[in-house]
Amino acid sequence: MPVETDSPERARPEPIRAVPVRHPGRWVAVAVIGVLVAMFVHLLVTNKAFNWSFMVDEMFRPPIMAGVRGSIALLLTAMLIGIVLGVVIAVMRLSENPILRGVAWAYTWFFRAVPRLVLAILFGNLGILWARIEFGLPFDRQIGALFGVDDFEARLFGFSAVDILTGFVAGMLALGLSEAAYMAEIVRAGIQSVDEGQTEAAQALGMKRSQILRRIVLPQAMRVIVPPTGNETIAMLKDTSLVAFVPVSMELFFQLRAVGSRTFQVFPMLVAATIWYLLLTSVLLVGQYYLERHFSKGVRRSGRARTRLRGVAAESGGTTGKAGGA
Amino acid sequence: MTELTVPAQAGEPAVESGPMVRAEQVHKSFGPIEVLKGIDLEVRSGEVCCLLGPSGSGKSTFLRCINHLEKINAGRIWVDGDLIGYRERGGKLHEMRESDVAAQRRAIGMVFQRFNLFPHMTALQNVAEAPVLLGREKKATARERAAALLERVGLGDKIGNYPSQLSGGQQQRVAIARALAMQPKLMLFDEPTSALDPELVGEVLDVMKDLARDGMTMIVVTHEIGFAREVGDSLVFMDDGVVVESGVPREVIANPRHDRTKAFLAKVL
């Protein structure tokens, strides 16, 4: 039935002003939550064990701030290793070369199977295997012996394993290598989410596989890769506290606990740790938001979401916002 | 075989040494199913060849074999005298390296049924991407030429739009411009209008007619009988993996000799 909107004889019907559905359950919920929040605030304010003034005094001291910097450095380096190596392993996993596929599978299998805490301790103790780490011709002694030369050494440079593999580097490697295994799976899922037609179109234009990956497939895969990577980054921030077992001392949780056990104020320092991790995670969430917005280029600007919103608005009576109670 | 009005463009003398596309006994199987059962085809330079046939007849597969998106199991395909996908040395076929296959594909443009534009790039970037990435042109010149190509397909005002902001017909026209940016000798069209709303088909066909008029060699898999009749120099009817009949479009459409062609045309006309 055609509706003539501009015919003067037919007056526009009066807009609907119906009484909205009541939701008594919500008021009960508000009351219950209100009481619980009040109890919690009461606990925070009155319980002496929190020792707020002590906590606030301590939690921004130089050693703690150094710990914060250490944790952030660890987070950034471990995630960098994880992402770069993860992309490499994902590409290997999707390669036509069976050897590369096998290596990638074995890598993910190993590093996903071993808990990060165990890895951290293991890497911290790798110094037991070698006193020095040196680079050069592999099996040089054995080759020398084969040709009758004793003590044949072909090494370019080296360093003391104990210097390097304790502390920060061991923690970074343990977390980064483990992260790479998880990132590889995320990147693989992202690459596979891109329509096959994209690769075909690029092939038809005469692009090579590496170019297609870099310019066509990966940028589109990012939309699928970024959100779980954000989660991984947040998880990694928390897992930096594991390197306290390497042991790494330049790390947030280690420093807070050190203050706690030195002053016998363990609980306030645990609360301080909670607050610090909340703060840092919130910063990461903001970063994630902007990253996601950047990589949804071409999808978000479609106006498809806006059209859908308009559709929803139309269905619910033409007034957006007012539909809230439904 | 066909006499056609060779486009009076650029005044190229008709000393074509060989056909632009030559296919000999092309066989292709997907697992146990044989999709192409020995296709022979010749397309001269400047010719517009329309491939018709019921769905599943193997026409799209054959088209994809021409630029080696599908590997053929037997037979040979030459484009402008070059054997596609292989090198013949000492009576043996050697598979080409990936980069050589890619180089061959640069001379062959392809337009897909589902457009396959790069959604993360604007129309201009879609068109300019390959020439820049493959080192053909500087970024500035590529962009200039991309803009000119988009102008030519009637999208001069949509340069900065992302594919999702364009209609199907506009997307397909960008896809044609993207293929043309590589200055191909041959254009393959894989049902270019099948995914379009009826009212958008015309604008894409117009661009293709324009191309044909300019003397582009084209192989078009299509269901548009009108286009085949009006623009095509030759028509090849395929069914069940073989060429059933071929000839001048007007004649084949008016007087199909084969029963299968008759049955198909009766359905689509």
Coordinates of C-alpha atoms in Angstrom, one line a residue:
Chain A
M1 CA 0.0 0.0 0.0
P2 CA 1.7 3.2 -1.0
V3 CA 1.8 5.9 1.6
E4 CA 1.7 9.5 0.2
T5 CA 3.7 11.4 2.7
D6 CA 3.1 14.8 1.2
S7 CA -0.6 14.7 0.5
P8 CA -2.1 17.5 2.5
E9 CA -5.5 15.8 3.2
R10 CA -4.0 12.8 5.1
A11 CA -2.7 14.1 8.4
R12 CA 0.4 12.5 9.8
P13 CA -0.7 10.1 12.6
E14 CA 0.1 11.1 16.1
P15 CA 3.5 9.7 17.2
I16 CA 3.2 6.7 19.5
R17 CA 3.7 7.5 23.2
A18 CA 3.2 4.2 24.8
V19 CA 3.9 3.4 28.5
P20 CA 7.3 1.5 28.5
V21 CA 7.5 -2.0 30.0
R22 CA 8.5 -1.8 33.6
H23 CA 11.6 -3.7 34.9
P24 CA 11.2 -4.2 38.6
G25 CA 14.1 -6.8 38.6
R26 CA 16.5 -4.0 37.7
W27 CA 15.7 -2.0 40.8
V28 CA 16.2 -5.1 43.0
A29 CA 19.6 -5.7 41.3
V30 CA 20.6 -2.0 41.8
A31 CA 19.7 -2.3 45.6
V32 CA 21.7 -5.5 46.0
I33 CA 24.7 -4.2 44.1
G34 CA 24.5 -0.9 46.1
V35 CA 24.8 -2.7 49.4
L36 CA 27.7 -4.9 48.2
V37 CA 29.6 -1.9 46.9
A38 CA 29.0 0.0 50.2
M39 CA 30.3 -3.0 52.1
F40 CA 33.4 -3.2 49.9
V41 CA 34.1 0.6 50.3
H42 CA 33.6 0.2 54.1
L43 CA 36.2 -2.6 54.1
L44 CA 38.7 -0.5 52.1
V45 CA 38.3 2.5 54.3
T46 CA 38.2 0.9 57.8
N47 CA 40.4 -2.1 57.6
K48 CA 43.9 -1.2 59.0
A49 CA 45.6 -4.0 57.0
F50 CA 45.4 -1.9 53.9
N51 CA 47.7 0.7 55.3
W52 CA 46.9 3.1 52.5
S53 CA 49.3 5.9 53.4
F54 CA 52.2 3.5 53.6
M55 CA 51.2 1.9 50.2
V56 CA 50.9 5.2 48.4
D57 CA 54.3 6.3 49.9
E58 CA 56.0 3.2 48.7
M59 CA 54.5 2.4 45.4
F60 CA 56.1 5.3 43.5
R61 CA 59.6 5.0 45.0
P62 CA 62.6 4.8 42.6
P63 CA 63.2 1.0 43.0
I64 CA 59.6 0.4 42.2
M65 CA 59.6 2.7 39.2
A66 CA 62.7 0.9 38.0
G67 CA 60.7 -2.3 38.3
V68 CA 57.9 -0.8 36.3
R69 CA 60.4 0.2 33.6
G70 CA 61.9 -3.3 33.7
S71 CA 58.5 -4.9 33.3
I72 CA 57.6 -2.6 30.4
A73 CA 60.9 -3.3 28.7
L74 CA 60.4 -7.0 29.2
L75 CA 56.9 -6.7 27.8
L76 CA 57.9 -4.8 24.7
T77 CA 60.9 -7.0 23.9
A78 CA 59.1 -10.3 24.5
M79 CA 56.1 -9.2 22.4
L80 CA 58.4 -8.0 19.7
I81 CA 60.2 -11.4 19.5
G82 CA 56.8 -13.1 19.8
I83 CA 55.2 -11.2 17.0
V84 CA 58.1 -11.2 14.5
L85 CA 58.9 -14.9 15.1
G86 CA 55.2 -15.7 15.2
V87 CA 54.7 -14.3 11.7
V88 CA 57.7 -16.2 10.5
I89 CA 56.4 -19.5 12.0
A90 CA 52.9 -18.9 10.7
V91 CA 54.2 -18.4 7.2
M92 CA 56.4 -21.5 7.6
R93 CA 53.3 -23.4 8.8
L94 CA 51.4 -22.4 5.7
S95 CA 54.3 -23.0 3.3
E96 CA 54.3 -25.7 0.6
N97 CA 57.6 -26.9 1.9
P98 CA 57.1 -29.9 4.2
I99 CA 60.3 -29.4 6.1
L100 CA 59.4 -25.8 7.0
R101 CA 55.9 -27.0 7.9
G102 CA 57.3 -29.7 10.2
V103 CA 59.7 -27.4 11.9
A104 CA 57.0 -24.8 12.6
W105 CA 54.7 -27.5 13.9
A106 CA 57.4 -28.8 16.3
Y107 CA 58.1 -25.3 17.5
T108 CA 54.5 -24.6 18.4
W109 CA 54.1 -28.0 19.9
F110 CA 57.1 -27.5 22.2
F111 CA 56.5 -24.0 23.4
R112 CA 52.8 -24.4 23.9
A113 CA 53.3 -27.6 25.9
V114 CA 55.8 -26.2 28.4
P115 CA 54.4 -23.7 31.0
R116 CA 55.9 -20.3 31.0
L117 CA 57.0 -20.5 34.6
V118 CA 58.9 -23.7 33.8
L119 CA 60.4 -22.1 30.7
A120 CA 61.5 -19.0 32.7
I121 CA 63.3 -21.1 35.3
L122 CA 64.8 -23.4 32.6
F123 CA 66.2 -20.5 30.6
G124 CA 67.6 -19.0 33.8
N125 CA 69.5 -22.2 34.3
L126 CA 70.8 -22.7 30.8
G127 CA 74.1 -21.4 31.9
I128 CA 74.7 -24.9 33.4
L129 CA 75.0 -26.2 29.8
W130 CA 77.7 -23.9 28.6
A131 CA 80.2 -21.7 30.4
R132 CA 80.5 -19.6 27.3
I133 CA 78.4 -19.1 24.2
E134 CA 80.4 -18.8 21.1
F135 CA 79.7 -18.4 17.4
G136 CA 81.7 -20.0 14.6
L137 CA 82.0 -23.2 12.6
P138 CA 79.9 -25.9 14.1
F139 CA 81.6 -29.1 15.3
D140 CA 85.0 -27.5 14.9
R141 CA 86.8 -29.7 17.4
Q142 CA 85.4 -32.9 15.8
I143 CA 86.3 -31.7 12.3
G144 CA 89.8 -30.8 13.6
A145 CA 90.2 -34.3 15.1
L146 CA 89.2 -35.8 11.8
F147 CA 92.1 -34.1 10.1
G148 CA 94.5 -34.9 12.9
V149 CA 94.6 -31.3 14.3
D150 CA 94.3 -31.1 18.0
D151 CA 92.4 -28.2 19.6
F152 CA 91.2 -26.8 16.2
E153 CA 88.9 -23.9 17.0
A154 CA 87.1 -21.8 14.5
R155 CA 85.1 -19.4 16.6
L156 CA 84.4 -15.8 15.7
F157 CA 83.2 -14.4 19.0
G158 CA 81.6 -15.4 22.2
F159 CA 80.6 -14.3 25.6
S160 CA 80.1 -15.7 29.1
A161 CA 76.8 -17.5 29.3
V162 CA 76.4 -16.6 32.9
D163 CA 76.6 -12.9 32.1
I164 CA 74.0 -13.2 29.4
L165 CA 71.6 -16.0 30.2
T166 CA 70.8 -14.9 33.7
G167 CA 68.4 -12.2 34.4
F168 CA 66.8 -10.1 31.8
V169 CA 67.8 -11.8 28.6
A170 CA 66.8 -15.3 29.9
G171 CA 63.4 -13.9 30.9
M172 CA 63.0 -12.1 27.6
L173 CA 63.8 -15.2 25.6
A174 CA 61.6 -17.5 27.7
L175 CA 58.6 -15.2 27.4
G176 CA 59.3 -14.2 23.8
L177 CA 59.9 -17.7 22.4
S178 CA 56.8 -18.9 24.2
E179 CA 54.7 -16.0 22.9
A180 CA 55.9 -16.7 19.3
A181 CA 54.2 -20.1 19.5
Y182 CA 50.8 -18.5 20.4
M183 CA 51.3 -15.6 18.0
A184 CA 52.0 -18.1 15.2
E185 CA 48.6 -19.7 15.7
I186 CA 46.9 -16.3 15.8
V187 CA 48.7 -15.1 12.6
R188 CA 47.9 -18.4 10.9
A189 CA 44.2 -18.0 11.7
G190 CA 44.4 -14.4 10.4
I191 CA 46.0 -15.3 7.1
Q192 CA 43.5 -18.1 6.5
S193 CA 40.6 -15.7 7.2
V194 CA 41.5 -13.7 4.1
D195 CA 39.5 -14.6 1.1
E196 CA 41.3 -16.8 -1.5
G197 CA 40.1 -14.5 -4.2
Q198 CA 42.5 -11.8 -2.9
T199 CA 45.5 -14.0 -3.5
E200 CA 44.2 -15.0 -6.9
A201 CA 43.6 -11.4 -7.9
A202 CA 47.1 -10.5 -6.8
Q203 CA 48.6 -13.5 -8.6
A204 CA 46.7 -12.6 -11.8
L205 CA 48.4 -9.1 -11.6
G206 CA 51.7 -10.9 -11.5
M207 CA 52.7 -10.4 -7.9
K208 CA 55.0 -12.8 -6.2
R209 CA 54.1 -14.8 -3.1
S210 CA 56.1 -12.7 -0.7
Q211 CA 54.6 -9.5 -2.2
I212 CA 51.1 -10.8 -1.9
L213 CA 51.7 -11.7 1.7
R214 CA 53.1 -8.4 2.6
R215 CA 50.9 -6.0 0.6
I216 CA 47.6 -7.9 0.2
V217 CA 47.1 -10.7 2.7
L218 CA 48.8 -9.5 5.9
P219 CA 47.2 -6.1 6.0
Q220 CA 43.8 -7.7 5.7
A221 CA 44.7 -10.4 8.2
M222 CA 45.6 -7.7 10.7
R223 CA 41.9 -7.1 11.4
V224 CA 41.7 -10.7 12.7
I225 CA 45.1 -10.7 14.3
V226 CA 45.1 -7.4 16.3
P227 CA 42.3 -8.1 18.8
P228 CA 43.8 -11.4 20.1
T229 CA 47.2 -9.9 20.0
G230 CA 45.9 -7.2 22.3
N231 CA 44.8 -10.0 24.7
E232 CA 48.2 -11.6 24.3
T233 CA 49.9 -8.4 25.2
I234 CA 47.9 -7.9 28.3
A235 CA 48.5 -11.6 29.3
M236 CA 52.2 -11.0 28.7
L237 CA 52.2 -7.9 30.9
K238 CA 51.0 -10.1 33.7
D239 CA 53.4 -12.9 32.8
T240 CA 56.3 -10.6 33.2
S241 CA 55.9 -11.3 36.9
L242 CA 57.0 -14.9 36.3
V243 CA 60.5 -13.8 35.5
A244 CA 61.0 -13.2 39.2
F245 CA 61.9 -16.9 39.2
V246 CA 64.6 -16.6 36.6
P247 CA 65.5 -14.6 38.7
V248 CA 65.2 -11.1 37.3
S249 CA 65.1 -8.4 39.9
M250 CA 64.4 -5.4 37.7
E251 CA 60.8 -6.3 37.5
L252 CA 57.7 -4.7 39.1
F253 CA 56.3 -7.6 41.1
F254 CA 59.8 -8.6 42.4
Q255 CA 60.4 -5.0 43.6
L256 CA 57.0 -4.7 45.3
R257 CA 57.3 -8.0 47.1
A258 CA 60.8 -7.0 48.2
V259 CA 59.4 -3.9 49.8
G260 CA 56.6 -6.0 51.4
S261 CA 58.9 -8.6 52.9
R262 CA 61.5 -6.0 54.1
T263 CA 58.9 -3.9 55.9
F264 CA 56.5 -6.8 56.9
Q265 CA 53.8 -4.9 55.1
V266 CA 53.0 -7.7 52.6
F267 CA 49.4 -7.0 52.0
P268 CA 49.6 -3.3 51.1
M269 CA 52.3 -4.2 48.5
L270 CA 50.1 -6.9 47.0
V271 CA 47.3 -4.2 46.6
A272 CA 49.9 -1.9 45.1
A273 CA 50.8 -4.6 42.6
T274 CA 47.1 -5.0 41.7
I275 CA 46.8 -1.2 41.2
W276 CA 49.9 -1.1 39.1
Y277 CA 48.8 -3.9 36.8
L278 CA 45.4 -2.3 36.5
L279 CA 46.9 1.0 35.4
L280 CA 49.3 -0.5 32.9
T281 CA 46.6 -2.8 31.4
S282 CA 44.3 0.2 31.0
V283 CA 47.0 2.0 29.0
L284 CA 47.4 -1.1 26.8
L285 CA 43.6 -1.2 26.2
V286 CA 43.7 2.4 24.9
G287 CA 46.5 1.4 22.5
Q288 CA 44.5 -1.6 21.4
Y289 CA 41.5 0.5 20.6
Y290 CA 43.4 2.7 18.2
L291 CA 45.2 -0.2 16.6
E292 CA 42.0 -1.9 15.9
R293 CA 40.5 1.2 14.4
H294 CA 43.5 1.7 12.2
F295 CA 43.4 -1.9 10.8
S296 CA 39.7 -1.9 10.1
K297 CA 40.3 0.6 7.3
G298 CA 38.1 0.0 4.3
V299 CA 35.7 -2.0 6.4
R300 CA 34.6 0.5 9.0
R301 CA 34.2 3.4 6.6
S302 CA 31.8 1.4 4.5
G303 CA 28.9 2.9 6.4
R304 CA 27.6 -0.6 6.7
A305 CA 27.6 -0.4 10.5
R306 CA 25.8 3.0 10.2
T307 CA 23.2 1.6 7.9
R308 CA 22.7 -1.3 10.2
L309 CA 22.2 1.2 13.1
R310 CA 19.7 3.1 11.0
G311 CA 17.9 -0.2 10.3
V312 CA 17.8 -1.0 14.0
A313 CA 16.5 2.5 14.7
A314 CA 13.8 2.2 12.1
E315 CA 12.7 -1.2 13.5
S316 CA 12.4 0.1 17.0
G317 CA 10.1 2.9 16.0
G318 CA 12.4 5.4 14.4
T319 CA 13.8 6.9 17.6
T320 CA 17.3 5.8 18.4
G321 CA 18.2 5.9 22.1
K322 CA 14.6 5.7 23.2
A323 CA 14.7 2.0 22.4
G324 CA 17.0 1.5 25.4
G325 CA 14.6 -0.3 27.6
A326 CA 13.7 -3.1 25.2
Chain B
M1 CA 38.1 -18.0 -40.1
T2 CA 36.1 -14.9 -39.1
E3 CA 36.3 -11.6 -40.9
L4 CA 36.0 -8.7 -38.5
T5 CA 36.4 -5.1 -38.5
V6 CA 39.9 -4.7 -37.1
P7 CA 39.9 -1.5 -35.1
A8 CA 41.5 1.3 -37.0
Q9 CA 43.7 2.1 -34.1
A10 CA 47.4 3.2 -34.0
G11 CA 47.7 1.9 -37.6
E12 CA 49.3 -1.4 -36.7
P13 CA 50.0 -3.4 -39.8
A14 CA 48.3 -6.8 -39.9
V15 CA 51.5 -8.8 -39.7
E16 CA 50.5 -10.8 -36.7
S17 CA 52.9 -13.7 -36.6
G18 CA 50.7 -16.1 -34.7
P19 CA 47.6 -16.2 -32.6
M20 CA 47.5 -14.4 -29.2
V21 CA 46.2 -17.5 -27.5
R22 CA 46.6 -21.0 -28.6
A23 CA 45.3 -24.0 -26.6
E24 CA 46.0 -27.5 -27.6
Q25 CA 44.3 -30.5 -26.1
V26 CA 44.0 -28.9 -22.7
H27 CA 43.0 -31.4 -20.0
K28 CA 42.3 -30.6 -16.4
S29 CA 41.1 -32.8 -13.5
F30 CA 40.1 -32.0 -10.0
G31 CA 40.8 -35.3 -8.3
P32 CA 38.9 -37.9 -10.1
I33 CA 36.7 -35.4 -11.9
E34 CA 37.8 -34.4 -15.4
V35 CA 36.7 -30.9 -15.9
L36 CA 38.4 -30.2 -19.3
K37 CA 38.6 -33.0 -21.8
G38 CA 40.8 -31.7 -24.5
I39 CA 40.1 -28.1 -25.4
D40 CA 41.5 -26.6 -28.6
L41 CA 41.2 -22.9 -29.1
E42 CA 42.8 -20.1 -31.0
V43 CA 42.3 -16.4 -30.4
R44 CA 43.8 -13.9 -32.7
S45 CA 45.2 -10.6 -31.6
G46 CA 42.5 -8.0 -31.3
E47 CA 39.8 -10.7 -31.2
V48 CA 37.0 -10.8 -28.7
C49 CA 36.2 -14.4 -27.9
C50 CA 33.1 -15.2 -25.9
L51 CA 32.9 -18.5 -24.0
L52 CA 29.4 -19.7 -23.4
G53 CA 28.0 -22.8 -21.8
P54 CA 26.0 -24.2 -18.9
S55 CA 27.5 -23.9 -15.5
G56 CA 29.9 -26.7 -14.8
S57 CA 30.9 -26.9 -18.4
G58 CA 34.5 -25.9 -17.6
K59 CA 34.6 -22.5 -19.2
S60 CA 35.8 -20.7 -16.0
T61 CA 38.3 -23.4 -15.3
F62 CA 39.7 -23.1 -18.8
L63 CA 40.0 -19.3 -18.4
R64 CA 41.9 -19.8 -15.2
C65 CA 44.3 -22.3 -17.0
I66 CA 45.3 -19.6 -19.4
N67 CA 47.0 -17.5 -16.7
H68 CA 48.1 -20.6 -14.8
L69 CA 45.9 -20.1 -11.8
E70 CA 45.1 -23.7 -12.5
K71 CA 47.7 -26.2 -13.5
I72 CA 46.7 -28.2 -16.5
N73 CA 47.2 -32.0 -16.5
A74 CA 47.8 -32.4 -20.3
G75 CA 48.0 -30.2 -23.4
R76 CA 49.7 -26.9 -24.0
I77 CA 48.7 -23.3 -23.8
W78 CA 50.6 -20.5 -25.5
V79 CA 50.0 -16.8 -25.0
D80 CA 51.6 -14.6 -27.6
G81 CA 53.9 -17.5 -28.5
D82 CA 55.0 -18.2 -24.9
L83 CA 54.2 -21.6 -23.4
I84 CA 52.3 -20.9 -20.2
G85 CA 53.7 -22.3 -16.9
Y86 CA 56.4 -24.5 -18.4
R87 CA 59.6 -24.3 -20.3
E88 CA 60.4 -26.9 -23.0
R89 CA 64.0 -28.0 -23.0
G90 CA 65.4 -31.0 -24.7
G91 CA 61.9 -32.4 -25.3
K92 CA 61.1 -32.3 -21.6
L93 CA 58.8 -29.9 -19.8
H94 CA 60.3 -28.1 -16.8
E95 CA 58.0 -26.3 -14.3
M96 CA 58.6 -22.6 -14.3
R97 CA 59.8 -20.9 -11.1
E98 CA 57.2 -18.9 -9.3
S99 CA 58.7 -15.6 -10.4
D100 CA 58.7 -16.6 -14.0
V101 CA 55.0 -17.5 -13.8
A102 CA 54.3 -14.2 -12.2
A103 CA 56.2 -12.4 -15.0
Q104 CA 54.0 -14.3 -17.6
R105 CA 50.8 -13.3 -15.7
R106 CA 51.7 -9.6 -15.9
A107 CA 50.9 -9.6 -19.6
I108 CA 47.5 -11.2 -19.0
G109 CA 44.8 -9.2 -17.2
M110 CA 42.0 -10.9 -15.4
V111 CA 38.6 -9.8 -14.1
F112 CA 36.8 -11.9 -11.7
Q113 CA 33.1 -12.6 -11.1
R114 CA 33.4 -11.4 -7.5
F115 CA 35.6 -8.4 -8.4
N116 CA 38.2 -9.3 -5.7
L117 CA 39.3 -5.7 -5.2
F118 CA 41.7 -5.2 -2.3
P119 CA 39.3 -3.9 0.4
H120 CA 42.0 -2.1 2.4
M121 CA 42.9 0.1 -0.5
T122 CA 41.1 3.0 -2.2
A123 CA 40.1 2.6 -5.9
L124 CA 43.2 4.6 -6.8
Q125 CA 45.5 2.4 -4.7
N126 CA 43.9 -0.7 -6.1
V127 CA 44.8 0.3 -9.6
A128 CA 48.3 1.8 -8.8
E129 CA 49.4 -1.0 -6.5
A130 CA 50.7 -3.6 -8.9
P131 CA 52.7 -1.3 -11.3
V132 CA 54.4 0.3 -8.3
L133 CA 55.0 -2.9 -6.4
L134 CA 56.4 -4.6 -9.5
G135 CA 58.8 -1.8 -10.2
R136 CA 57.1 -0.8 -13.4
E137 CA 56.5 2.8 -12.6
K138 CA 57.3 5.5 -10.1
K139 CA 54.6 6.1 -7.5
A140 CA 53.6 9.5 -8.9
T141 CA 53.3 8.4 -12.5
A142 CA 51.5 5.2 -11.5
R143 CA 49.0 7.3 -9.6
E144 CA 48.5 9.7 -12.5
R145 CA 47.9 6.8 -14.9
A146 CA 45.6 5.0 -12.4
A147 CA 43.5 8.2 -12.2
A148 CA 43.4 8.4 -15.9
L149 CA 42.3 4.7 -16.1
L150 CA 39.6 5.3 -13.5
E151 CA 38.5 8.3 -15.5
R152 CA 38.3 6.1 -18.6
V153 CA 36.0 3.6 -16.9
G154 CA 33.8 6.5 -15.7
L155 CA 35.0 6.6 -12.1
G156 CA 37.0 9.8 -12.1
D157 CA 35.1 11.0 -9.1
K158 CA 35.5 7.8 -7.0
I159 CA 39.2 7.7 -6.9
G160 CA 39.4 8.0 -3.1
N161 CA 36.6 5.6 -2.3
Y162 CA 37.1 2.2 -0.7
P163 CA 35.6 -0.8 -2.5
S164 CA 33.0 -1.2 0.1
Q165 CA 31.7 2.3 -0.7
L166 CA 31.2 1.4 -4.3
S167 CA 28.3 -0.4 -6.0
G168 CA 29.0 -3.7 -7.7
G169 CA 29.2 -2.2 -11.1
Q170 CA 31.6 0.4 -9.9
Q171 CA 33.7 -2.2 -8.2
Q172 CA 33.9 -4.3 -11.3
R173 CA 34.9 -1.2 -13.4
V174 CA 37.7 -0.5 -10.8
A175 CA 38.7 -4.2 -11.3
I176 CA 39.0 -3.7 -15.0
A177 CA 41.0 -0.5 -14.6
R178 CA 43.3 -2.5 -12.1
A179 CA 43.9 -5.2 -14.7
L180 CA 44.5 -2.6 -17.5
A181 CA 47.1 -0.8 -15.3
M182 CA 49.6 -3.6 -16.1
Q183 CA 49.1 -2.9 -19.8
P184 CA 48.2 -6.5 -20.7
K185 CA 48.2 -8.0 -24.1
L186 CA 45.2 -10.1 -23.3
M187 CA 42.2 -9.7 -20.9
L188 CA 40.4 -12.6 -19.4
F189 CA 36.9 -11.9 -18.1
D190 CA 35.4 -14.6 -15.8
E191 CA 31.6 -13.9 -15.8
P192 CA 32.2 -10.2 -15.1
T193 CA 28.5 -9.3 -14.8
S194 CA 27.1 -12.4 -13.1
A195 CA 27.4 -11.0 -9.5
L196 CA 25.8 -7.7 -10.5
D197 CA 22.3 -6.4 -10.0
P198 CA 20.6 -6.3 -13.4
E199 CA 20.6 -2.5 -13.6
L200 CA 24.4 -2.4 -13.1
V201 CA 25.3 -4.9 -15.9
G202 CA 25.1 -2.3 -18.6
E203 CA 27.8 0.0 -17.2
V204 CA 30.3 -2.8 -17.0
L205 CA 29.5 -4.1 -20.5
D206 CA 29.9 -0.6 -21.9
V207 CA 33.5 -0.5 -20.5
M208 CA 34.2 -3.9 -22.1
K209 CA 32.8 -2.8 -25.4
D210 CA 35.0 0.3 -25.3
L211 CA 38.0 -1.9 -24.6
A212 CA 37.1 -4.2 -27.5
R213 CA 36.8 -1.2 -29.8
D214 CA 40.3 -0.2 -28.8
G215 CA 41.5 -3.5 -30.1
M216 CA 42.2 -5.4 -26.9
T217 CA 42.3 -9.1 -27.2
M218 CA 39.6 -10.5 -24.9
I219 CA 38.4 -13.9 -23.8
V220 CA 35.0 -13.4 -22.0
V221 CA 33.2 -16.1 -20.1
T222 CA 29.7 -14.8 -20.0
H223 CA 26.0 -15.4 -20.0
E224 CA 25.2 -12.2 -21.8
I225 CA 24.1 -13.4 -25.2
G226 CA 23.5 -9.9 -26.4
F227 CA 27.1 -8.9 -25.6
A228 CA 28.4 -12.0 -27.4
R229 CA 26.3 -11.2 -30.5
E230 CA 27.2 -7.5 -30.5
V231 CA 30.8 -7.4 -29.5
G232 CA 32.1 -10.9 -29.9
D233 CA 34.2 -11.8 -33.0
S234 CA 33.9 -15.5 -32.2
L235 CA 31.8 -17.6 -29.9
V236 CA 32.8 -20.8 -28.4
F237 CA 30.2 -23.0 -26.9
M238 CA 31.4 -25.5 -24.2
D239 CA 29.6 -28.3 -22.5
D240 CA 30.9 -31.0 -20.2
G241 CA 34.6 -30.1 -20.7
V242 CA 34.6 -30.0 -24.5
V243 CA 34.1 -27.4 -27.2
V244 CA 30.8 -28.3 -28.7
E245 CA 30.8 -25.7 -31.4
S246 CA 32.3 -22.4 -32.3
G247 CA 32.0 -19.8 -35.0
V248 CA 30.7 -16.3 -35.7
P249 CA 28.4 -15.3 -32.7
R250 CA 25.5 -14.1 -34.9
E251 CA 25.5 -17.4 -36.8
V252 CA 25.9 -19.7 -33.9
I253 CA 23.2 -17.9 -32.0
A254 CA 20.8 -17.8 -34.9
N255 CA 21.5 -21.3 -36.3
P256 CA 23.1 -23.5 -33.7
R257 CA 24.1 -26.8 -35.3
H258 CA 24.5 -28.9 -32.2
D259 CA 21.6 -30.1 -30.1
R260 CA 23.4 -29.1 -26.9
T261 CA 23.9 -25.6 -28.1
K262 CA 20.2 -25.4 -29.2
A263 CA 19.1 -26.6 -25.8
F264 CA 21.3 -24.1 -24.0
L265 CA 20.3 -21.2 -26.1
A266 CA 16.6 -22.1 -25.8
K267 CA 17.0 -21.7 -22.1
V268 CA 18.9 -18.4 -21.9
L269 CA 17.4 -16.5 -24.8

